[in-house]
Short mmCIF file of C-alpha atoms in Angstrom, two decimals:
data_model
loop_
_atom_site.label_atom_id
_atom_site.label_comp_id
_atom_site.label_asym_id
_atom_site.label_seq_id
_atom_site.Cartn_x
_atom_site.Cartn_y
_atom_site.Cartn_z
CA UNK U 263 10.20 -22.93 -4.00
CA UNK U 264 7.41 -24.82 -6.02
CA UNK U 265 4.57 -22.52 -7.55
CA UNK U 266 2.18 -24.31 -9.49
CA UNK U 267 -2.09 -23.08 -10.12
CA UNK U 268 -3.97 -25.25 -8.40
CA UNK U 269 -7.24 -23.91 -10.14
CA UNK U 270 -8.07 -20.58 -12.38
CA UNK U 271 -7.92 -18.35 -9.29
CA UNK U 272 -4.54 -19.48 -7.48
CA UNK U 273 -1.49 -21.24 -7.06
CA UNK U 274 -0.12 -22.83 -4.00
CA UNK U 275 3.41 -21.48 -2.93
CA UNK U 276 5.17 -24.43 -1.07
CA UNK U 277 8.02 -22.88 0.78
CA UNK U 278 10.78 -25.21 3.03
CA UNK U 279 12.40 -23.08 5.60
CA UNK U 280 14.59 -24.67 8.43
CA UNK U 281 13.09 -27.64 8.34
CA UNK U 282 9.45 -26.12 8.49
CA UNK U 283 6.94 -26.66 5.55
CA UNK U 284 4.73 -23.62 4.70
CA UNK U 285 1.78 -23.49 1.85
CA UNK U 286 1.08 -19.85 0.30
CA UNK U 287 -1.68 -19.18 -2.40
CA UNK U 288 -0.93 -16.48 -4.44
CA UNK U 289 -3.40 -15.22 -6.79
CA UNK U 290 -2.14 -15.18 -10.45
CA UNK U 291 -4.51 -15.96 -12.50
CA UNK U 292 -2.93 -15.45 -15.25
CA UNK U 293 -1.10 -18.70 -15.30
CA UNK U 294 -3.59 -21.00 -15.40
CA UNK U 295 -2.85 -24.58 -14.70
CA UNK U 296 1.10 -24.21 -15.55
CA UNK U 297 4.35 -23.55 -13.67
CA UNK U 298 4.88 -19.53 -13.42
CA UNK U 299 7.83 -18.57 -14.92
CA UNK U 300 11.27 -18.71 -13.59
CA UNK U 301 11.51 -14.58 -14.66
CA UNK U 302 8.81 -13.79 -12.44
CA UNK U 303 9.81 -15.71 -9.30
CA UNK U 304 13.08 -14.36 -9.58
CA UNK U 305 12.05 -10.09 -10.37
CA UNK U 306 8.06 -9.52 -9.42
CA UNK U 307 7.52 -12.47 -7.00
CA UNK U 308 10.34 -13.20 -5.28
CA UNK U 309 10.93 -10.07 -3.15
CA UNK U 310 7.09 -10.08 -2.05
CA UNK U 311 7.22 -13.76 -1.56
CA UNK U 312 10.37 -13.26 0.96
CA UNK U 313 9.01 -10.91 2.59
CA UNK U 314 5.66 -12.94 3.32
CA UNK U 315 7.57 -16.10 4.53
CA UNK U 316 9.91 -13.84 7.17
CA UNK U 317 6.44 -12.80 8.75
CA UNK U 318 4.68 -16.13 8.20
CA UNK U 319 7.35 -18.75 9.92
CA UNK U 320 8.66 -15.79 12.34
CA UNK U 321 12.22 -15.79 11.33
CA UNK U 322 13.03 -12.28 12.45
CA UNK U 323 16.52 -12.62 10.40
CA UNK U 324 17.25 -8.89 11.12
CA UNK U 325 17.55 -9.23 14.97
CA UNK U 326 21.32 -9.49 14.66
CA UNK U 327 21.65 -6.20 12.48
CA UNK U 328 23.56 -3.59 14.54
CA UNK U 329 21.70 -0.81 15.18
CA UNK U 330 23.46 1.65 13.56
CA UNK U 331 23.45 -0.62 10.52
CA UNK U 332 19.94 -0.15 10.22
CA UNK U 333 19.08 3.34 9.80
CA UNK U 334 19.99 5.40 6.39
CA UNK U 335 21.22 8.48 5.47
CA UNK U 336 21.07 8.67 2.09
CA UNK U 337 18.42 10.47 0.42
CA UNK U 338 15.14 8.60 0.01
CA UNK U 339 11.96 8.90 -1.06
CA UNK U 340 8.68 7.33 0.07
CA UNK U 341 5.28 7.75 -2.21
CA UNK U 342 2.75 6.41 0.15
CA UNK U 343 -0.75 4.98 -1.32
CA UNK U 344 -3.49 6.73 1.07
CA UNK U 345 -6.20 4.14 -0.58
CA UNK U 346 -4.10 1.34 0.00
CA UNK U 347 -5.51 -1.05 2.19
CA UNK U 348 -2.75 -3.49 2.10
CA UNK U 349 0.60 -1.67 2.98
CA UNK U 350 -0.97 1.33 5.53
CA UNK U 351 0.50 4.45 5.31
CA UNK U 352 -0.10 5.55 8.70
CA UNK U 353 2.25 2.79 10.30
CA UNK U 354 4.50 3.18 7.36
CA UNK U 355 5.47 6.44 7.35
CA UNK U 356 6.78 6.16 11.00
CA UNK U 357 8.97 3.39 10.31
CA UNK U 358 10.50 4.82 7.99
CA UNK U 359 10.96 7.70 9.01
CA UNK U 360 12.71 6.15 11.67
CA UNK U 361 15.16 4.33 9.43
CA UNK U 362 15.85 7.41 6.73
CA UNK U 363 17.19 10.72 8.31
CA UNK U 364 16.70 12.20 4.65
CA UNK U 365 13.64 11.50 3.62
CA UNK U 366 11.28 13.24 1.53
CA UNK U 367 7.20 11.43 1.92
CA UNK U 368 4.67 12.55 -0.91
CA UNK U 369 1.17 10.76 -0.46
CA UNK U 370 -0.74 9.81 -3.32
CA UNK U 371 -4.46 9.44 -3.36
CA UNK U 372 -4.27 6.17 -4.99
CA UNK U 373 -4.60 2.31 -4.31
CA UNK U 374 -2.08 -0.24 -3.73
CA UNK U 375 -1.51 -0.32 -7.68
CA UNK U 376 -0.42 3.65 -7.37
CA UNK U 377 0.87 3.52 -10.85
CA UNK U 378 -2.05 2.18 -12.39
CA UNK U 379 -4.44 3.80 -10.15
CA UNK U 380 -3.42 7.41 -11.75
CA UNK U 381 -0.93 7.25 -14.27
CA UNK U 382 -1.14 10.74 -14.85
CA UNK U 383 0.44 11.49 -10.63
#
């Protein structure tokens, strides 16, 4: 994956999946005008980035998980953001719900940044 700012506001995410080219901008503007560093694609951005070109280029790589592979039943916890216009609570809590039999949900009355939002929570 090549992520290089384009300008002071973005950088262009050029992803090449099964023979299909995709471009992403993803804000980071604190990387002006150079490559973003290796440590961040691999921890903060990779993960999100995944997860964006699954939904983007419709590669539904979990349709050949067995069912009963893909529900939990460990103990988990979920700390939804109720101001969070990004990830919705209300259609996340039933999914997971529906994947953890053990799962304890504690909303927060915070943003999509929860921790930052209210520190104090």
């Amino acid at each position: 994956m090549d992520l290089r700012c384009r300008s002071s506001r973005h950088a262009q995410s050029i992803i090449h999946v099964e023979g299909k080219t995709i471009r992403i901008t993803v804000f980071v503007d604190a990387y002006r005008g150079t490559p973003i560093p290796i440590e961040l694609r691999k921890g903060e951005l990779a993960a999100p980035l995944c997860w964006y070109k699954v939904m983007v280029l419709g590669i539904g790589d979990d349709k050949g998980v067995p069912a009963q592979n893909i529900s939990m039943s460990i103990l988990a916890f979920f700390g939804p953001a109720l101001e969070d216009y990004v990830a919705l609570a209300a259609l996340a809590i039933p999914t997971i719900q529906k994947l953890c039999s053990h799962l304890t949900v504690k909303e927060f009355h915070t943003n999509h940044w929860a921790q930052t939002h209210n520190p104090t929570r």
